[in-house]
Amino acid sequence: MVRLVNPSRWVSWKPFGIGEQHPNNFAEITRAIRENRDQAGYAWRIISQGVCDGCALGVAGLHDWTLSGPHLCNIRLRLLRLNTIGPLDGSILADVRTLQGQSSAQLRTHGRLPYPMVRQRGDRGFSRIDWDEALDLIAGQIRATTPDRTAWYLTSRGIPNETYYVAQKAVRAMGTNNVDNAARICHSPSTVALKATIGIGATSCSYSDWIGSDLIIFIGANPANNQPVTTKYMHHALAEGTTMVAINTMVEPAMERYWIPSIPESALFGTRLVDETYLVQTGGDAAFLNGVLKHMIERHLVDQAWIEAHTTGFAELADHLRATSWDDLEAASGSATDRMRSLGERIGNARTAVFVWSMGVTQHRAGEETVRTIVNLALGRGFIGRDKCGLMPIRGHSGVQGGAEMGAYATVFPGSAPINAETAAALGKQWGFDVPDKPGLTAPEMIDAASRGDADVLVAMGGNFLEAMPDPLQVEAALANVPLRVHIDIVLSSQMLSEPGDTVVLLPATTRYEIAGGVTQTSTERRIMFSPEIRGPRIAGARSEWKIFRDLAARVRPDRKERLAWTSTQQIRDEIAAIVPAYDGIQHLRKTGDQVQYGGPHLAPGGHFPTASGRGSFSVVDARSAAIPAGKFALSTRRGKQFNTMVYETHDSITGTQSRDAVFMHRKDAAALGLRDGDRIVLSNEFGSMTGRIFLAWMQPRTVQVYWPEGNVLIDPAGRSPLSHVPDYNALVTIQRPNESQAAD
Ligand code: SF4
């Protein structure tokens, strides 16, 4: 029964949560109006007509395909100014020393990049250059080296499918598969594990499956913070009787309680979202999920008939889990047997369930294996391919789903086809030129190559290697080791100011809303949405990124120019439809609200998997990792008031931290160290150290969290998952009081 008002889920009787810790979404609206008042009409047209350039939940204008009513959040409002701000004064770049001390947040406020600029080694700063000169310079350097010594990294910042498609084809036309995008450092383990087990590389269900499902399990995910409109979906799910639980190293405040501004009941009294959080230690989720399934097998709570009809490998996995002791699972998960049994009961007694996971699972060297344990649970109950069920690796950034599907990825071609001689030959036949048949450098490998002196050209479209990758000092040295760096972006970022190897070129890009002919973006639920060009002011010297790649490739490989001769985004969509069959329908999208969900609401409908056998396969994952060594803590990195590396505020209104040096820690751990809330501490390991302040939180003991990217100094730059090469943003650290000089910092 749908409950219209549900006081049992209220957080507080105090109206609007006065005195409680929570984000003030109404203040965010006021702030956005103030920031964009010089372009109020344009800002409104972007909000009301465009596809959001924030996260990958997906909305066109103010409406989505899950619920009626307005869809808007503070992330979108914060990003709005990047689209409406005017050009910066180019003279501020004449001497970069004046900018080098500024944070990326300060750098963005200077405005949009106004025209192409160049800086040679020894120059104090950048000087203006025209587009033809800039492209000739870059093309000359690319021609002067070999394709394998060039590297191309594309971020997910607002980048549409059309740009990804053109960029990867242009790079391959120039002779290399060294093209990668931000999906690598978030959900590549999900894609690898899903493909290997059930033959799909994307979310299997739709957001609407959340609402009315018996159970939603969030694993290493905090969508209330990162995809805020999901709180609305959760509220409606609760109204339809859905139970929600989380598995995490910390009880996330936003998942515990949220004031949803567009739902009057919630805006007034707040909503308690998840029913229960199961705490695990960092890296302990695979062992925990193994324990959950072990219990379900012991108690005959798996769906044996479905398993026999639709899967392989269950008997082997069941034998492995029976032979794994609860003691081992407790040591590896940091959780108690009764907690694993508790979740096993919930899943085993649910008729439907959706599994949602994110970076807490994937950004770990065991990311692929952990995703396999999630798949095991879904297969154990047949929670896939039907209503109110599914597997959802929820995506963080707007362009990230389409990036890999368009082939802007070092390890796959368009359509997520693996790279080998056969697929390269087939693609080469369609494109009309030879396509390289070996996988290229992944994003972390590009930095490795730069460090070794094996990269002569590095082109970065958006992003910020300096802040996104572990070990910033090593990354800075690597960047300075590349003779030519090209940064294509809309605003300044700190990596642009790093010392040139020989030359650094800045190329100003347009936003997605300025691209003539409109563009498309794919959401987490595989929905390809059309975002039209939006009338408004333009930066005269900026160019659409797809044109930059087209024109560059034409200079490097004039013999292939005719194969890259698009003149409109419609032509690009026509080609995508021909090359990527799953995207058929993209060519017909014309206006706001036009969309197509590839694969339909459910992939693998009826449990028929697109694998060679037609079955899904269980995986044996031996998750009995070593416990946290005595005297050490397991550290994870987390996000605050930020969008990827763009930090908006040092104060995090959801957790209540006042500064970015907060170290989230359990009360017992602080007491054991003789420390209290707010005390300064030094975290250190073999990679570096950072000074922070204790912030007491509801954590798994012996596990701490610090903000990212600040915590990158503690991260092993070589720590990656074995197959997908996602960096492991976790570490073991020791914690001490600061010495006198550190205490005085
Ligand atoms: S939840 Fe995501 S898609 Fe929706 S408005 Fe916010 S940032 Fe945009």
mmCIF file with all atom_site columns, C-alpha atoms in Angstrom, residues 548-655:
data_model
loop_
_atom_site.group_PDB
_atom_site.id
_atom_site.type_symbol
_atom_site.label_atom_id
_atom_site.label_alt_id
_atom_site.label_comp_id
_atom_site.label_asym_id
_atom_site.label_entity_id
_atom_site.label_seq_id
_atom_site.pdbx_PDB_ins_code
_atom_site.Cartn_x
_atom_site.Cartn_y
_atom_site.Cartn_z
_atom_site.occupancy
_atom_site.B_iso_or_equiv
_atom_site.pdbx_formal_charge
_atom_site.auth_seq_id
_atom_site.auth_comp_id
_atom_site.auth_asym_id
_atom_site.auth_atom_id
_atom_site.pdbx_PDB_model_num
ATOM 1   C CA . ILE A 1 548 ? 39.114 20.145  -32.554 1.00 0.00 ? 548 ILE A CA 1
ATOM 2   C CA . PHE A 1 549 ? 39.688 16.386  -32.843 1.00 0.00 ? 549 PHE A CA 1
ATOM 3   C CA . ARG A 1 550 ? 38.403 16.269  -36.418 1.00 0.00 ? 550 ARG A CA 1
ATOM 4   C CA . ASP A 1 551 ? 40.652 19.116  -37.534 1.00 0.00 ? 551 ASP A CA 1
ATOM 5   C CA . LEU A 1 552 ? 43.682 17.809  -35.701 1.00 0.00 ? 552 LEU A CA 1
ATOM 6   C CA . ALA A 1 553 ? 43.386 14.327  -37.196 1.00 0.00 ? 553 ALA A CA 1
ATOM 7   C CA . ALA A 1 554 ? 42.932 15.839  -40.650 1.00 0.00 ? 554 ALA A CA 1
ATOM 8   C CA . ARG A 1 555 ? 46.278 17.620  -40.232 1.00 0.00 ? 555 ARG A CA 1
ATOM 9   C CA . VAL A 1 556 ? 48.083 14.564  -38.893 1.00 0.00 ? 556 VAL A CA 1
ATOM 10  C CA . ARG A 1 557 ? 46.593 12.129  -41.412 1.00 0.00 ? 557 ARG A CA 1
ATOM 11  C CA . PRO A 1 558 ? 45.403 14.131  -44.439 1.00 0.00 ? 558 PRO A CA 1
ATOM 12  C CA . ASP A 1 559 ? 45.032 10.802  -46.270 1.00 0.00 ? 559 ASP A CA 1
ATOM 13  C CA . ARG A 1 560 ? 42.213 9.920   -43.832 1.00 0.00 ? 560 ARG A CA 1
ATOM 14  C CA . LYS A 1 561 ? 40.580 13.322  -43.801 1.00 0.00 ? 561 LYS A CA 1
ATOM 15  C CA . GLU A 1 562 ? 37.630 12.149  -45.886 1.00 0.00 ? 562 GLU A CA 1
ATOM 16  C CA . ARG A 1 563 ? 36.871 9.466   -43.290 1.00 0.00 ? 563 ARG A CA 1
ATOM 17  C CA . LEU A 1 564 ? 36.505 12.106  -40.603 1.00 0.00 ? 564 LEU A CA 1
ATOM 18  C CA . ALA A 1 565 ? 34.588 14.699  -42.554 1.00 0.00 ? 565 ALA A CA 1
ATOM 19  C CA . TRP A 1 566 ? 31.535 15.287  -40.362 1.00 0.00 ? 566 TRP A CA 1
ATOM 20  C CA . THR A 1 567 ? 30.017 18.722  -40.656 1.00 0.00 ? 567 THR A CA 1
ATOM 21  C CA . SER A 1 568 ? 27.265 18.376  -38.032 1.00 0.00 ? 568 SER A CA 1
ATOM 22  C CA . THR A 1 569 ? 26.435 16.499  -34.873 1.00 0.00 ? 569 THR A CA 1
ATOM 23  C CA . GLN A 1 570 ? 23.516 14.916  -36.730 1.00 0.00 ? 570 GLN A CA 1
ATOM 24  C CA . GLN A 1 571 ? 25.992 13.250  -39.077 1.00 0.00 ? 571 GLN A CA 1
ATOM 25  C CA . ILE A 1 572 ? 27.906 11.969  -36.063 1.00 0.00 ? 572 ILE A CA 1
ATOM 26  C CA . ARG A 1 573 ? 24.722 10.509  -34.562 1.00 0.00 ? 573 ARG A CA 1
ATOM 27  C CA . ASP A 1 574 ? 23.937 8.844   -37.884 1.00 0.00 ? 574 ASP A CA 1
ATOM 28  C CA . GLU A 1 575 ? 27.360 7.218   -37.833 1.00 0.00 ? 575 GLU A CA 1
ATOM 29  C CA . ILE A 1 576 ? 27.081 6.153   -34.182 1.00 0.00 ? 576 ILE A CA 1
ATOM 30  C CA . ALA A 1 577 ? 23.801 4.403   -35.006 1.00 0.00 ? 577 ALA A CA 1
ATOM 31  C CA . ALA A 1 578 ? 25.532 2.527   -37.822 1.00 0.00 ? 578 ALA A CA 1
ATOM 32  C CA . ILE A 1 579 ? 28.658 1.546   -35.854 1.00 0.00 ? 579 ILE A CA 1
ATOM 33  C CA . VAL A 1 580 ? 27.108 0.866   -32.435 1.00 0.00 ? 580 VAL A CA 1
ATOM 34  C CA . PRO A 1 581 ? 23.931 -1.157  -33.004 1.00 0.00 ? 581 PRO A CA 1
ATOM 35  C CA . ALA A 1 582 ? 22.807 -0.743  -29.372 1.00 0.00 ? 582 ALA A CA 1
ATOM 36  C CA . TYR A 1 583 ? 22.603 2.995   -29.995 1.00 0.00 ? 583 TYR A CA 1
ATOM 37  C CA . ASP A 1 584 ? 20.198 2.653   -32.889 1.00 0.00 ? 584 ASP A CA 1
ATOM 38  C CA . GLY A 1 585 ? 17.601 5.359   -32.391 1.00 0.00 ? 585 GLY A CA 1
ATOM 39  C CA . ILE A 1 586 ? 20.101 8.054   -31.434 1.00 0.00 ? 586 ILE A CA 1
ATOM 40  C CA . GLN A 1 587 ? 19.862 9.384   -34.998 1.00 0.00 ? 587 GLN A CA 1
ATOM 41  C CA . HIS A 1 588 ? 16.200 10.284  -34.514 1.00 0.00 ? 588 HIS A CA 1
ATOM 42  C CA . LEU A 1 589 ? 16.596 12.421  -31.391 1.00 0.00 ? 589 LEU A CA 1
ATOM 43  C CA . ARG A 1 590 ? 15.915 16.088  -32.124 1.00 0.00 ? 590 ARG A CA 1
ATOM 44  C CA . LYS A 1 591 ? 14.595 18.041  -29.124 1.00 0.00 ? 591 LYS A CA 1
ATOM 45  C CA . THR A 1 592 ? 14.507 18.237  -25.331 1.00 0.00 ? 592 THR A CA 1
ATOM 46  C CA . GLY A 1 593 ? 12.802 15.148  -23.957 1.00 0.00 ? 593 GLY A CA 1
ATOM 47  C CA . ASP A 1 594 ? 13.677 12.933  -26.930 1.00 0.00 ? 594 ASP A CA 1
ATOM 48  C CA . GLN A 1 595 ? 15.349 9.772   -25.650 1.00 0.00 ? 595 GLN A CA 1
ATOM 49  C CA . VAL A 1 596 ? 15.852 6.090   -26.201 1.00 0.00 ? 596 VAL A CA 1
ATOM 50  C CA . GLN A 1 597 ? 16.788 3.561   -23.507 1.00 0.00 ? 597 GLN A CA 1
ATOM 51  C CA . TYR A 1 598 ? 19.034 1.081   -25.222 1.00 0.00 ? 598 TYR A CA 1
ATOM 52  C CA . GLY A 1 599 ? 18.280 -2.528  -24.362 1.00 0.00 ? 599 GLY A CA 1
ATOM 53  C CA . GLY A 1 600 ? 14.901 -1.559  -22.898 1.00 0.00 ? 600 GLY A CA 1
ATOM 54  C CA . PRO A 1 601 ? 13.999 -1.392  -19.191 1.00 0.00 ? 601 PRO A CA 1
ATOM 55  C CA . HIS A 1 602 ? 15.830 -4.644  -18.385 1.00 0.00 ? 602 HIS A CA 1
ATOM 56  C CA . LEU A 1 603 ? 18.899 -6.265  -19.843 1.00 0.00 ? 603 LEU A CA 1
ATOM 57  C CA . ALA A 1 604 ? 18.948 -10.073 -19.774 1.00 0.00 ? 604 ALA A CA 1
ATOM 58  C CA . PRO A 1 605 ? 15.133 -10.224 -19.695 1.00 0.00 ? 605 PRO A CA 1
ATOM 59  C CA . GLY A 1 606 ? 13.786 -13.451 -18.290 1.00 0.00 ? 606 GLY A CA 1
ATOM 60  C CA . GLY A 1 607 ? 17.286 -14.472 -17.167 1.00 0.00 ? 607 GLY A CA 1
ATOM 61  C CA . HIS A 1 608 ? 18.485 -15.013 -20.728 1.00 0.00 ? 608 HIS A CA 1
ATOM 62  C CA . PHE A 1 609 ? 22.030 -13.686 -20.687 1.00 0.00 ? 609 PHE A CA 1
ATOM 63  C CA . PRO A 1 610 ? 23.982 -12.440 -23.708 1.00 0.00 ? 610 PRO A CA 1
ATOM 64  C CA . THR A 1 611 ? 26.818 -14.885 -23.019 1.00 0.00 ? 611 THR A CA 1
ATOM 65  C CA . ALA A 1 612 ? 28.059 -17.745 -25.162 1.00 0.00 ? 612 ALA A CA 1
ATOM 66  C CA . SER A 1 613 ? 26.057 -20.253 -23.087 1.00 0.00 ? 613 SER A CA 1
ATOM 67  C CA . GLY A 1 614 ? 23.083 -17.954 -22.555 1.00 0.00 ? 614 GLY A CA 1
ATOM 68  C CA . ARG A 1 615 ? 23.655 -18.383 -18.821 1.00 0.00 ? 615 ARG A CA 1
ATOM 69  C CA . GLY A 1 616 ? 25.068 -16.192 -16.101 1.00 0.00 ? 616 GLY A CA 1
ATOM 70  C CA . SER A 1 617 ? 28.084 -17.555 -14.306 1.00 0.00 ? 617 SER A CA 1
ATOM 71  C CA . PHE A 1 618 ? 28.851 -17.597 -10.601 1.00 0.00 ? 618 PHE A CA 1
ATOM 72  C CA . SER A 1 619 ? 32.397 -16.736 -9.520  1.00 0.00 ? 619 SER A CA 1
ATOM 73  C CA . VAL A 1 620 ? 34.504 -18.215 -6.777  1.00 0.00 ? 620 VAL A CA 1
ATOM 74  C CA . VAL A 1 621 ? 36.026 -15.228 -4.999  1.00 0.00 ? 621 VAL A CA 1
ATOM 75  C CA . ASP A 1 622 ? 38.447 -16.074 -2.231  1.00 0.00 ? 622 ASP A CA 1
ATOM 76  C CA . ALA A 1 623 ? 38.103 -12.920 -0.186  1.00 0.00 ? 623 ALA A CA 1
ATOM 77  C CA . ARG A 1 624 ? 40.050 -14.063 2.863   1.00 0.00 ? 624 ARG A CA 1
ATOM 78  C CA . SER A 1 625 ? 42.433 -11.130 2.839   1.00 0.00 ? 625 SER A CA 1
ATOM 79  C CA . ALA A 1 626 ? 44.765 -10.341 5.688   1.00 0.00 ? 626 ALA A CA 1
ATOM 80  C CA . ALA A 1 627 ? 43.275 -8.467  8.599   1.00 0.00 ? 627 ALA A CA 1
ATOM 81  C CA . ILE A 1 628 ? 44.448 -4.890  9.279   1.00 0.00 ? 628 ILE A CA 1
ATOM 82  C CA . PRO A 1 629 ? 47.959 -5.222  10.764  1.00 0.00 ? 629 PRO A CA 1
ATOM 83  C CA . ALA A 1 630 ? 48.404 -4.283  14.402  1.00 0.00 ? 630 ALA A CA 1
ATOM 84  C CA . GLY A 1 631 ? 49.113 -0.597  14.892  1.00 0.00 ? 631 GLY A CA 1
ATOM 85  C CA . LYS A 1 632 ? 47.695 0.366   11.503  1.00 0.00 ? 632 LYS A CA 1
ATOM 86  C CA . PHE A 1 633 ? 44.433 1.788   10.221  1.00 0.00 ? 633 PHE A CA 1
ATOM 87  C CA . ALA A 1 634 ? 42.698 1.139   6.907   1.00 0.00 ? 634 ALA A CA 1
ATOM 88  C CA . LEU A 1 635 ? 42.160 4.458   5.164   1.00 0.00 ? 635 LEU A CA 1
ATOM 89  C CA . SER A 1 636 ? 39.603 5.270   2.465   1.00 0.00 ? 636 SER A CA 1
ATOM 90  C CA . THR A 1 637 ? 39.161 8.515   0.566   1.00 0.00 ? 637 THR A CA 1
ATOM 91  C CA . ARG A 1 638 ? 35.752 10.179  0.259   1.00 0.00 ? 638 ARG A CA 1
ATOM 92  C CA . ARG A 1 639 ? 34.002 13.086  -1.458  1.00 0.00 ? 639 ARG A CA 1
ATOM 93  C CA . GLY A 1 640 ? 32.562 16.158  0.221   1.00 0.00 ? 640 GLY A CA 1
ATOM 94  C CA . LYS A 1 641 ? 31.076 19.333  -1.170  1.00 0.00 ? 641 LYS A CA 1
ATOM 95  C CA . GLN A 1 642 ? 32.645 18.822  -4.570  1.00 0.00 ? 642 GLN A CA 1
ATOM 96  C CA . PHE A 1 643 ? 32.182 17.612  -8.117  1.00 0.00 ? 643 PHE A CA 1
ATOM 97  C CA . ASN A 1 644 ? 35.038 15.247  -8.916  1.00 0.00 ? 644 ASN A CA 1
ATOM 98  C CA . THR A 1 645 ? 38.205 17.287  -8.261  1.00 0.00 ? 645 THR A CA 1
ATOM 99  C CA . MET A 1 646 ? 36.221 20.545  -8.162  1.00 0.00 ? 646 MET A CA 1
ATOM 100 C CA . VAL A 1 647 ? 35.906 21.357  -4.470  1.00 0.00 ? 647 VAL A CA 1
ATOM 101 C CA . TYR A 1 648 ? 33.215 23.963  -3.862  1.00 0.00 ? 648 TYR A CA 1
ATOM 102 C CA . GLU A 1 649 ? 33.414 24.442  -0.139  1.00 0.00 ? 649 GLU A CA 1
ATOM 103 C CA . THR A 1 650 ? 35.660 23.380  2.685   1.00 0.00 ? 650 THR A CA 1
ATOM 104 C CA . HIS A 1 651 ? 32.596 23.089  4.926   1.00 0.00 ? 651 HIS A CA 1
ATOM 105 C CA . ASP A 1 652 ? 30.641 19.884  4.265   1.00 0.00 ? 652 ASP A CA 1
ATOM 106 C CA . SER A 1 653 ? 27.071 20.549  5.274   1.00 0.00 ? 653 SER A CA 1
ATOM 107 C CA . ILE A 1 654 ? 26.102 16.878  5.124   1.00 0.00 ? 654 ILE A CA 1
ATOM 108 C CA . THR A 1 655 ? 28.699 15.500  7.526   1.00 0.00 ? 655 THR A CA 1
#
